[in-house]
C-alpha cells in the first residue's frame, strides 16, 4: 500500500482492506461475513432505495500513546441504532453483534489506524439498509448490516479553533414529530440545500431553529448545540434533534467539573447571554462557535471576538480527548480497549 499522509487526511473515503457484513433473512440475523469488496449487490426494488429504510452510525477508534487501540462508546452507538430501527421499522441489531462486528472490522484494518501523533483516527461507519424488494410502501423483509472504516484526519488542522454559523429559516431538516431523533439518511437529504446556502455565504454550517415556531434552538447542521453561562452547560431539549453521544459525554464531564447542566428549550434571544457556545459530535468532539448570524433579523450573536475557544469549552474538549486516548482514567466505562 502506498504511504498515507496521516496528518493531512480529510474527512473522506479511503479504501481499506475489509468490511464486515451480516444479513437478516427469514426473521433472523445470519453469520458475520468478512468482505474485501467495496460494493454491494442490491435489488432495484429494495426499500432502502425507494422508501428510505436506511440507518447509519458513526464512531471512532483511536491509536493511543500507550500503543493500544480504543473505541469510544460503542455500546451507546449500538443502542442508538436500535432506537432508529424501532423508528423506521427495521429489525433491531443486538448490541453484542454490533460490538463483535465493530471490533472485528477495526482489528482487520489495523494498519489503517492512524498513529497517535497525527491527531487522525479511524472512523467507523455502520450502515443498515432494507434490501428486500417492495413496490408498495411497506418495511422490507430482508436487511443488510455492513460496517466499513476509513482513516480520517484531525478535524482541527491548525489547532482547536472557532467557526461561524448562520440561522436559516427557509428549510427544516426534520419535523417535531418526524425522524429528526433517528440517524437516517433522509434527514441529511433534507439538509443539503440549507447546508449549501450556508457554505456559499461563507459559513461553516447552517443553524436550525425548531421547525414549528422558529423560536428555539435546534441543531447546528449535523451536530448538537450547547451554550455555557454562569458555570452552566445548557443544551436544547427538542424532539427533532439527534441524541448526540458526544453531547451526553460532555454533559457528564461538565458535572464532573462541578458545572451545572440544563437540558431545556433555548429561545433564540438567549444566545446573546452565552459566554461560550459550541457544536458537538463525533467528527470534532467540540467545534467552538465564534458567532451565529441571523441575517433576516440583522442580528449577530458573538461568542469569541479573537477566534479563540472559551476556557470551559477547551477544558471539556481536552478532557474528552484525554479519555478517548487513555490518558485520563475512563471512570464512566466509555472506552473499549482492544
Ligand atoms: C450523528 C449526529 C450528531 C452527533 O452525534 P454523535 O453521537 O455525538 O456523533 C448530531 N446531529 C446529527 C443530526 C447527527 O446525525
mmCIF file of C-alpha atoms and ligand atoms in Angstrom:
data_model
loop_
_atom_site.group_PDB
_atom_site.id
_atom_site.type_symbol
_atom_site.label_atom_id
_atom_site.label_comp_id
_atom_site.label_asym_id
_atom_site.label_seq_id
_atom_site.Cartn_x
_atom_site.Cartn_y
_atom_site.Cartn_z
ATOM 1 C CA UNK A 1 0.000 0.000 0.000
ATOM 2 C CA UNK A 2 1.250 3.496 -0.744
ATOM 3 C CA UNK A 3 2.083 5.524 2.350
ATOM 4 C CA UNK A 4 -0.782 7.512 3.854
ATOM 5 C CA UNK A 5 -0.047 11.098 4.870
ATOM 6 C CA UNK A 6 -1.887 10.714 8.199
ATOM 7 C CA UNK A 7 -1.773 14.339 9.338
ATOM 8 C CA UNK A 8 -3.173 15.650 6.044
ATOM 9 C CA UNK A 9 -6.118 13.286 5.674
ATOM 10 C CA UNK A 10 -9.506 14.933 5.231
ATOM 11 C CA UNK A 11 -12.907 13.569 6.251
ATOM 12 C CA UNK A 12 -13.243 11.472 3.128
ATOM 13 C CA UNK A 13 -13.467 7.885 1.947
ATOM 14 C CA UNK A 14 -10.223 5.955 1.821
ATOM 15 C CA UNK A 15 -10.435 2.296 0.810
ATOM 16 C CA UNK A 16 -9.292 -0.194 3.453
ATOM 17 C CA UNK A 17 -8.748 -3.955 3.325
ATOM 18 C CA UNK A 18 -12.025 -5.329 4.707
ATOM 19 C CA UNK A 19 -15.590 -4.616 5.690
ATOM 20 C CA UNK A 20 -17.910 -6.863 7.703
ATOM 21 C CA UNK A 21 -21.473 -7.797 6.813
ATOM 22 C CA UNK A 22 -24.454 -9.562 8.300
ATOM 23 C CA UNK A 23 -27.750 -10.339 6.568
ATOM 24 C CA UNK A 24 -31.177 -10.512 8.137
ATOM 25 C CA UNK A 25 -33.333 -13.136 6.417
ATOM 26 C CA UNK A 26 -36.324 -15.227 7.452
ATOM 27 C CA UNK A 27 -36.634 -13.304 10.690
ATOM 28 C CA UNK A 28 -33.067 -13.820 11.939
ATOM 29 C CA UNK A 29 -29.572 -12.353 11.720
ATOM 30 C CA UNK A 30 -27.101 -14.668 9.965
ATOM 31 C CA UNK A 31 -23.363 -15.303 10.255
ATOM 32 C CA UNK A 32 -20.851 -12.435 10.202
ATOM 33 C CA UNK A 33 -19.110 -12.275 6.819
ATOM 34 C CA UNK A 34 -15.808 -10.589 6.010
ATOM 35 C CA UNK A 35 -15.613 -8.929 2.608
ATOM 36 C CA UNK A 36 -12.940 -7.138 0.633
ATOM 37 C CA UNK A 37 -15.424 -5.815 -1.923
ATOM 38 C CA UNK A 38 -16.335 -2.147 -1.787
ATOM 39 C CA UNK A 39 -19.693 -2.667 -3.470
ATOM 40 C CA UNK A 40 -22.977 -4.275 -2.523
ATOM 41 C CA UNK A 41 -25.307 -6.111 -4.839
ATOM 42 C CA UNK A 42 -28.766 -4.682 -4.314
ATOM 43 C CA UNK A 43 -32.231 -5.416 -5.685
ATOM 44 C CA UNK A 44 -33.546 -2.428 -7.629
ATOM 45 C CA UNK A 45 -36.792 -2.518 -5.619
ATOM 46 C CA UNK A 46 -35.004 -2.536 -2.230
ATOM 47 C CA UNK A 47 -36.844 -0.409 0.352
ATOM 48 C CA UNK A 48 -33.656 1.499 1.216
ATOM 49 C CA UNK A 49 -33.601 2.927 -2.311
ATOM 50 C CA UNK A 50 -37.268 3.872 -2.584
ATOM 51 C CA UNK A 51 -38.620 4.475 0.879
ATOM 52 C CA UNK A 52 -35.602 5.499 2.907
ATOM 53 C CA UNK A 53 -35.275 2.398 5.076
ATOM 54 C CA UNK A 54 -31.702 3.298 5.894
ATOM 55 C CA UNK A 55 -29.895 3.979 9.147
ATOM 56 C CA UNK A 56 -26.284 4.693 9.933
ATOM 57 C CA UNK A 57 -23.957 5.317 12.835
ATOM 58 C CA UNK A 58 -20.589 6.994 13.285
ATOM 59 C CA UNK A 59 -17.902 6.321 15.872
ATOM 60 C CA UNK A 60 -14.128 6.298 16.119
ATOM 61 C CA UNK A 61 -11.195 4.107 17.111
ATOM 62 C CA UNK A 62 -8.004 5.748 18.347
ATOM 63 C CA UNK A 63 -4.388 4.641 18.460
ATOM 64 C CA UNK A 64 -3.292 5.756 21.916
ATOM 65 C CA UNK A 65 0.016 6.870 23.460
ATOM 66 C CA UNK A 66 0.236 3.504 25.304
ATOM 67 C CA UNK A 67 0.135 1.741 21.918
ATOM 68 C CA UNK A 68 -3.327 0.260 22.452
ATOM 69 C CA UNK A 69 -6.406 0.885 20.334
ATOM 70 C CA UNK A 70 -9.516 2.323 21.981
ATOM 71 C CA UNK A 71 -13.081 2.550 20.656
ATOM 72 C CA UNK A 72 -15.286 5.228 22.194
ATOM 73 C CA UNK A 73 -18.816 4.411 23.490
ATOM 74 C CA UNK A 74 -19.512 1.599 21.030
ATOM 75 C CA UNK A 75 -22.417 0.208 23.095
ATOM 76 C CA UNK A 76 -24.155 3.566 23.009
ATOM 77 C CA UNK A 77 -23.976 3.595 19.226
ATOM 78 C CA UNK A 78 -25.470 0.083 19.182
ATOM 79 C CA UNK A 79 -28.345 1.276 21.346
ATOM 80 C CA UNK A 80 -28.950 4.378 19.256
ATOM 81 C CA UNK A 81 -29.090 2.233 16.124
ATOM 82 C CA UNK A 82 -31.717 0.070 17.847
ATOM 83 C CA UNK A 83 -33.747 3.187 18.579
ATOM 84 C CA UNK A 84 -33.500 4.170 14.899
ATOM 85 C CA UNK A 85 -34.602 0.647 13.908
ATOM 86 C CA UNK A 86 -37.711 0.971 16.040
ATOM 87 C CA UNK A 87 -38.332 4.386 14.475
ATOM 88 C CA UNK A 88 -38.394 3.184 10.863
ATOM 89 C CA UNK A 89 -39.498 -0.427 11.366
ATOM 90 C CA UNK A 90 -36.238 -2.278 10.782
ATOM 91 C CA UNK A 91 -35.208 -5.334 12.835
ATOM 92 C CA UNK A 92 -33.033 -4.356 15.814
ATOM 93 C CA UNK A 93 -29.430 -5.467 15.636
ATOM 94 C CA UNK A 94 -28.366 -6.936 19.012
ATOM 95 C CA UNK A 95 -25.728 -4.938 20.932
ATOM 96 C CA UNK A 96 -23.377 -7.942 21.179
ATOM 97 C CA UNK A 97 -23.436 -8.437 17.417
ATOM 98 C CA UNK A 98 -22.831 -4.725 16.811
ATOM 99 C CA UNK A 99 -19.840 -4.737 19.188
ATOM 100 C CA UNK A 100 -18.402 -8.014 17.834
ATOM 101 C CA UNK A 101 -18.544 -6.723 14.260
ATOM 102 C CA UNK A 102 -17.126 -3.310 15.197
ATOM 103 C CA UNK A 103 -14.133 -4.836 16.989
ATOM 104 C CA UNK A 104 -13.611 -7.255 14.132
ATOM 105 C CA UNK A 105 -13.575 -4.622 11.384
ATOM 106 C CA UNK A 106 -11.175 -2.437 13.392
ATOM 107 C CA UNK A 107 -8.768 -5.317 14.022
ATOM 108 C CA UNK A 108 -8.912 -6.481 10.385
ATOM 109 C CA UNK A 109 -7.925 -2.984 9.259
ATOM 110 C CA UNK A 110 -5.381 -2.338 11.984
ATOM 111 C CA UNK A 111 -2.821 -0.968 9.549
ATOM 112 C CA UNK A 112 -5.206 1.867 8.723
ATOM 113 C CA UNK A 113 -5.484 3.146 12.300
ATOM 114 C CA UNK A 114 -3.530 6.413 12.237
ATOM 115 C CA UNK A 115 -0.643 6.913 14.684
ATOM 116 C CA UNK A 116 -1.381 8.895 17.849
ATOM 117 C CA UNK A 117 0.889 11.807 16.956
ATOM 118 C CA UNK A 118 -1.011 12.552 13.718
ATOM 119 C CA UNK A 119 -4.220 13.519 15.515
ATOM 120 C CA UNK A 120 -6.082 11.405 12.934
ATOM 121 C CA UNK A 121 -8.387 8.494 13.823
ATOM 122 C CA UNK A 122 -10.170 5.535 12.297
ATOM 123 C CA UNK A 123 -13.763 6.458 11.526
ATOM 124 C CA UNK A 124 -16.202 3.547 11.808
ATOM 125 C CA UNK A 125 -19.358 3.673 9.685
ATOM 126 C CA UNK A 126 -22.087 1.096 10.425
ATOM 127 C CA UNK A 127 -24.918 1.046 7.887
ATOM 128 C CA UNK A 128 -28.229 -0.833 7.982
ATOM 129 C CA UNK A 129 -30.405 -0.967 4.876
ATOM 130 C CA UNK A 130 -33.628 -2.597 3.748
ATOM 131 C CA UNK A 131 -32.649 -4.943 0.908
ATOM 132 C CA UNK A 132 -35.931 -6.766 0.393
ATOM 133 C CA UNK A 133 -37.997 -5.766 -2.648
ATOM 134 C CA UNK A 134 -41.265 -3.879 -2.174
ATOM 135 C CA UNK A 135 -43.273 -1.757 -4.563
ATOM 136 C CA UNK A 136 -45.923 -0.685 -2.073
ATOM 137 C CA UNK A 137 -44.827 1.278 0.996
ATOM 138 C CA UNK A 138 -44.027 -1.469 3.480
ATOM 139 C CA UNK A 139 -40.988 -2.389 5.554
ATOM 140 C CA UNK A 140 -38.663 -4.884 3.864
ATOM 141 C CA UNK A 141 -38.400 -8.499 4.968
ATOM 142 C CA UNK A 142 -34.623 -8.615 4.348
ATOM 143 C CA UNK A 143 -31.830 -6.339 5.564
ATOM 144 C CA UNK A 144 -28.085 -5.899 5.307
ATOM 145 C CA UNK A 145 -25.923 -4.551 8.110
ATOM 146 C CA UNK A 146 -22.431 -3.574 6.982
ATOM 147 C CA UNK A 147 -19.568 -1.772 8.729
ATOM 148 C CA UNK A 148 -16.712 -0.150 6.885
ATOM 149 C CA UNK A 149 -13.907 2.004 8.254
ATOM 150 C CA UNK A 150 -11.869 4.858 6.864
ATOM 151 C CA UNK A 151 -8.963 6.799 8.354
ATOM 152 C CA UNK A 152 -9.969 10.446 8.828
ATOM 153 C CA UNK A 153 -7.773 13.442 9.520
ATOM 154 C CA UNK A 154 -7.783 15.677 12.577
ATOM 155 C CA UNK A 155 -10.803 17.976 12.490
ATOM 156 C CA UNK A 156 -8.756 20.986 13.554
ATOM 157 C CA UNK A 157 -5.769 21.197 11.250
ATOM 158 C CA UNK A 158 -4.489 24.488 12.644
ATOM 159 C CA UNK A 159 -5.360 23.582 16.275
ATOM 160 C CA UNK A 160 -8.629 23.858 18.227
ATOM 161 C CA UNK A 161 -10.401 26.911 16.742
ATOM 162 C CA UNK A 162 -13.787 28.610 16.224
ATOM 163 C CA UNK A 163 -16.245 28.732 13.303
ATOM 164 C CA UNK A 164 -19.194 30.887 12.294
ATOM 165 C CA UNK A 165 -22.750 29.677 11.703
ATOM 166 C CA UNK A 166 -25.867 31.145 10.104
ATOM 167 C CA UNK A 167 -29.515 30.756 11.124
ATOM 168 C CA UNK A 168 -31.614 29.566 8.169
ATOM 169 C CA UNK A 169 -35.414 29.663 8.384
ATOM 170 C CA UNK A 170 -36.335 28.645 4.842
ATOM 171 C CA UNK A 171 -35.575 24.951 5.329
ATOM 172 C CA UNK A 172 -36.117 22.400 8.093
ATOM 173 C CA UNK A 173 -34.041 19.250 8.472
ATOM 174 C CA UNK A 174 -36.723 17.455 10.474
ATOM 175 C CA UNK A 175 -40.269 17.904 11.783
ATOM 176 C CA UNK A 176 -41.084 17.939 15.512
ATOM 177 C CA UNK A 177 -42.748 14.521 15.284
ATOM 178 C CA UNK A 178 -40.683 13.316 12.311
ATOM 179 C CA UNK A 179 -37.420 11.403 12.087
ATOM 180 C CA UNK A 180 -35.010 14.036 13.450
ATOM 181 C CA UNK A 181 -34.271 11.920 16.515
ATOM 182 C CA UNK A 182 -33.157 8.976 14.328
ATOM 183 C CA UNK A 183 -29.888 8.720 12.427
ATOM 184 C CA UNK A 184 -31.415 8.220 8.985
ATOM 185 C CA UNK A 185 -30.205 9.425 5.598
ATOM 186 C CA UNK A 186 -33.460 11.258 4.858
ATOM 187 C CA UNK A 187 -32.627 13.951 7.418
ATOM 188 C CA UNK A 188 -29.366 14.569 5.595
ATOM 189 C CA UNK A 189 -31.053 14.800 2.196
ATOM 190 C CA UNK A 190 -33.364 17.396 3.758
ATOM 191 C CA UNK A 191 -30.365 19.406 4.989
ATOM 192 C CA UNK A 192 -28.321 19.554 1.764
ATOM 193 C CA UNK A 193 -29.822 22.750 0.366
ATOM 194 C CA UNK A 194 -29.570 24.744 3.585
ATOM 195 C CA UNK A 195 -26.028 23.474 4.012
ATOM 196 C CA UNK A 196 -25.063 24.631 0.523
ATOM 197 C CA UNK A 197 -26.582 28.070 1.089
ATOM 198 C CA UNK A 198 -24.624 28.432 4.339
ATOM 199 C CA UNK A 199 -21.362 27.379 2.686
ATOM 200 C CA UNK A 200 -21.862 29.695 -0.278
ATOM 201 C CA UNK A 201 -22.384 32.573 2.149
ATOM 202 C CA UNK A 202 -19.040 31.769 3.785
ATOM 203 C CA UNK A 203 -20.312 29.990 6.904
ATOM 204 C CA UNK A 204 -19.048 26.713 8.253
ATOM 205 C CA UNK A 205 -22.579 25.375 8.704
ATOM 206 C CA UNK A 206 -26.306 26.115 8.811
ATOM 207 C CA UNK A 207 -28.093 26.581 12.110
ATOM 208 C CA UNK A 208 -31.680 25.367 12.610
ATOM 209 C CA UNK A 209 -34.441 26.739 14.809
ATOM 210 C CA UNK A 210 -37.338 24.492 15.832
ATOM 211 C CA UNK A 211 -39.490 23.747 12.781
ATOM 212 C CA UNK A 212 -42.840 24.619 14.358
ATOM 213 C CA UNK A 213 -42.344 28.038 15.953
ATOM 214 C CA UNK A 214 -38.920 29.085 14.648
ATOM 215 C CA UNK A 215 -38.307 30.269 18.180
ATOM 216 C CA UNK A 216 -35.997 27.782 19.849
ATOM 217 C CA UNK A 217 -32.523 26.469 19.044
ATOM 218 C CA UNK A 218 -32.496 23.019 17.447
ATOM 219 C CA UNK A 219 -29.243 21.774 15.836
ATOM 220 C CA UNK A 220 -26.211 23.176 14.053
ATOM 221 C CA UNK A 221 -26.055 21.282 10.786
ATOM 222 C CA UNK A 222 -25.291 17.696 11.774
ATOM 223 C CA UNK A 223 -24.116 18.498 15.281
ATOM 224 C CA UNK A 224 -25.807 19.256 18.608
ATOM 225 C CA UNK A 225 -25.603 22.729 20.143
ATOM 226 C CA UNK A 226 -24.546 23.772 23.639
ATOM 227 C CA UNK A 227 -24.087 27.145 25.303
ATOM 228 C CA UNK A 228 -22.238 27.952 28.507
ATOM 229 C CA UNK A 229 -23.000 30.711 31.023
ATOM 230 C CA UNK A 230 -22.750 31.088 34.809
ATOM 231 C CA UNK A 231 -20.785 27.847 35.033
ATOM 232 C CA UNK A 232 -23.746 26.024 33.432
ATOM 233 C CA UNK A 233 -23.765 23.817 30.326
ATOM 234 C CA UNK A 234 -27.067 24.337 28.500
ATOM 235 C CA UNK A 235 -28.244 22.207 25.590
ATOM 236 C CA UNK A 236 -31.590 22.125 23.725
ATOM 237 C CA UNK A 237 -34.387 19.744 24.580
ATOM 238 C CA UNK A 238 -36.238 19.019 21.355
ATOM 239 C CA UNK A 239 -37.995 16.084 19.723
ATOM 240 C CA UNK A 240 -36.332 16.799 16.368
ATOM 241 C CA UNK A 241 -32.650 16.681 17.319
ATOM 242 C CA UNK A 242 -30.442 13.610 17.142
ATOM 243 C CA UNK A 243 -29.343 12.496 20.617
ATOM 244 C CA UNK A 244 -25.583 13.032 20.283
ATOM 245 C CA UNK A 245 -23.380 10.679 22.283
ATOM 246 C CA UNK A 246 -20.689 13.364 22.370
ATOM 247 C CA UNK A 247 -23.200 15.798 23.875
ATOM 248 C CA UNK A 248 -24.179 13.248 26.505
ATOM 249 C CA UNK A 249 -20.496 12.705 27.330
ATOM 250 C CA UNK A 250 -19.846 16.453 27.624
ATOM 251 C CA UNK A 251 -22.817 16.840 29.979
ATOM 252 C CA UNK A 252 -21.324 14.171 32.242
ATOM 253 C CA UNK A 253 -17.877 15.779 32.134
ATOM 254 C CA UNK A 254 -19.405 19.204 32.875
ATOM 255 C CA UNK A 255 -20.998 17.705 36.012
ATOM 256 C CA UNK A 256 -17.667 16.065 36.912
ATOM 257 C CA UNK A 257 -16.023 19.504 36.609
ATOM 258 C CA UNK A 258 -18.532 20.992 39.070
ATOM 259 C CA UNK A 259 -20.647 22.736 36.430
ATOM 260 C CA UNK A 260 -24.425 22.630 36.290
ATOM 261 C CA UNK A 261 -26.192 21.053 33.320
ATOM 262 C CA UNK A 262 -29.531 22.104 31.859
ATOM 263 C CA UNK A 263 -31.349 20.326 29.035
ATOM 264 C CA UNK A 264 -34.252 22.573 28.050
ATOM 265 C CA UNK A 265 -35.695 24.766 25.322
ATOM 266 C CA UNK A 266 -33.375 27.647 24.415
ATOM 267 C CA UNK A 267 -35.098 30.688 22.874
ATOM 268 C CA UNK A 268 -33.055 32.351 20.145
ATOM 269 C CA UNK A 269 -32.713 35.595 22.171
ATOM 270 C CA UNK A 270 -30.931 33.682 24.908
ATOM 271 C CA UNK A 271 -27.964 33.245 22.562
ATOM 272 C CA UNK A 272 -26.942 36.810 23.443
ATOM 273 C CA UNK A 273 -26.401 35.750 27.072
ATOM 274 C CA UNK A 274 -23.999 32.830 26.488
ATOM 275 C CA UNK A 275 -20.328 33.277 27.322
ATOM 276 C CA UNK A 276 -19.316 30.327 25.129
ATOM 277 C CA UNK A 277 -21.059 28.149 22.546
ATOM 278 C CA UNK A 278 -20.181 25.075 20.564
ATOM 279 C CA UNK A 279 -21.355 22.398 18.162
ATOM 280 C CA UNK A 280 -20.610 18.832 19.238
ATOM 281 C CA UNK A 281 -20.377 15.443 17.568
ATOM 282 C CA UNK A 282 -18.023 12.550 16.864
ATOM 283 C CA UNK A 283 -16.214 14.325 14.000
ATOM 284 C CA UNK A 284 -14.843 17.274 16.006
ATOM 285 C CA UNK A 285 -15.851 16.449 19.618
ATOM 286 C CA UNK A 286 -16.422 20.214 20.026
ATOM 287 C CA UNK A 287 -16.414 22.766 17.238
ATOM 288 C CA UNK A 288 -16.430 26.039 19.185
ATOM 289 C CA UNK A 289 -18.641 28.751 17.698
ATOM 290 C CA UNK A 290 -17.200 32.219 17.051
ATOM 291 C CA UNK A 291 -20.581 33.692 16.182
ATOM 292 C CA UNK A 292 -24.062 32.885 14.917
ATOM 293 C CA UNK A 293 -25.558 35.343 12.410
ATOM 294 C CA UNK A 294 -29.279 35.845 11.886
ATOM 295 C CA UNK A 295 -29.332 37.802 8.605
ATOM 296 C CA UNK A 296 -33.147 38.002 8.440
ATOM 297 C CA UNK A 297 -33.251 39.796 11.781
ATOM 298 C CA UNK A 298 -29.962 41.562 11.132
ATOM 299 C CA UNK A 299 -28.532 40.115 14.345
ATOM 300 C CA UNK A 300 -25.212 38.572 15.227
ATOM 301 C CA UNK A 301 -24.515 36.631 18.412
ATOM 302 C CA UNK A 302 -20.806 36.719 19.189
ATOM 303 C CA UNK A 303 -19.115 34.159 21.466
ATOM 304 C CA UNK A 304 -15.481 34.736 20.600
ATOM 305 C CA UNK A 305 -14.018 38.009 19.437
ATOM 306 C CA UNK A 306 -10.458 36.822 18.934
ATOM 307 C CA UNK A 307 -11.326 33.496 17.278
ATOM 308 C CA UNK A 308 -10.136 31.546 20.324
ATOM 309 C CA UNK A 309 -12.363 28.935 22.010
ATOM 310 C CA UNK A 310 -13.593 29.747 25.519
ATOM 311 C CA UNK A 311 -11.895 28.269 28.622
ATOM 312 C CA UNK A 312 -14.655 25.826 29.628
ATOM 313 C CA UNK A 313 -15.149 24.521 26.076
ATOM 314 C CA UNK A 314 -11.406 23.989 25.893
ATOM 315 C CA UNK A 315 -11.330 22.077 29.179
ATOM 316 C CA UNK A 316 -14.288 19.892 28.173
ATOM 317 C CA UNK A 317 -12.689 19.172 24.807
ATOM 318 C CA UNK A 318 -9.355 18.292 26.377
ATOM 319 C CA UNK A 319 -10.913 16.002 28.976
ATOM 320 C CA UNK A 320 -12.952 14.068 26.447
ATOM 321 C CA UNK A 321 -9.940 13.671 24.151
ATOM 322 C CA UNK A 322 -7.802 12.506 27.070
ATOM 323 C CA UNK A 323 -10.354 9.808 27.929
ATOM 324 C CA UNK A 324 -10.537 8.693 24.280
ATOM 325 C CA UNK A 325 -6.736 8.404 24.193
ATOM 326 C CA UNK A 326 -6.457 6.592 27.530
ATOM 327 C CA UNK A 327 -4.517 9.498 29.066
ATOM 328 C CA UNK A 328 -7.209 10.120 31.714
ATOM 329 C CA UNK A 329 -8.858 7.213 33.554
ATOM 330 C CA UNK A 330 -12.121 6.031 31.994
ATOM 331 C CA UNK A 331 -14.274 6.384 35.116
ATOM 332 C CA UNK A 332 -17.578 6.137 33.231
ATOM 333 C CA UNK A 333 -16.793 2.920 31.319
ATOM 334 C CA UNK A 334 -16.959 4.607 27.912
ATOM 335 C CA UNK A 335 -13.940 3.029 26.299
ATOM 336 C CA UNK A 336 -13.288 -0.433 24.825
ATOM 337 C CA UNK A 337 -9.577 -1.308 24.798
ATOM 338 C CA UNK A 338 -8.652 -3.769 22.054
HETATM 339 C C1 LIG B 1 -24.509 11.901 14.298
HETATM 340 C C2 LIG B 1 -25.196 13.215 14.553
HETATM 341 C C3 LIG B 1 -24.841 14.048 15.635
HETATM 342 C C4 LIG B 1 -23.696 13.757 16.552
HETATM 343 O O1 LIG B 1 -23.847 12.596 17.307
HETATM 344 P P1 LIG B 1 -22.566 11.923 17.987
HETATM 345 O O2 LIG B 1 -23.099 10.668 18.562
HETATM 346 O O3 LIG B 1 -22.073 12.858 19.017
HETATM 347 O O4 LIG B 1 -21.572 11.714 16.905
HETATM 348 C C5 LIG B 1 -25.572 15.211 15.829
HETATM 349 N N1 LIG B 1 -26.582 15.565 14.996
HETATM 350 C C6 LIG B 1 -26.935 14.799 13.933
HETATM 351 C C7 LIG B 1 -28.035 15.242 13.063
HETATM 352 C C8 LIG B 1 -26.253 13.600 13.688
HETATM 353 O O5 LIG B 1 -26.598 12.855 12.633
#
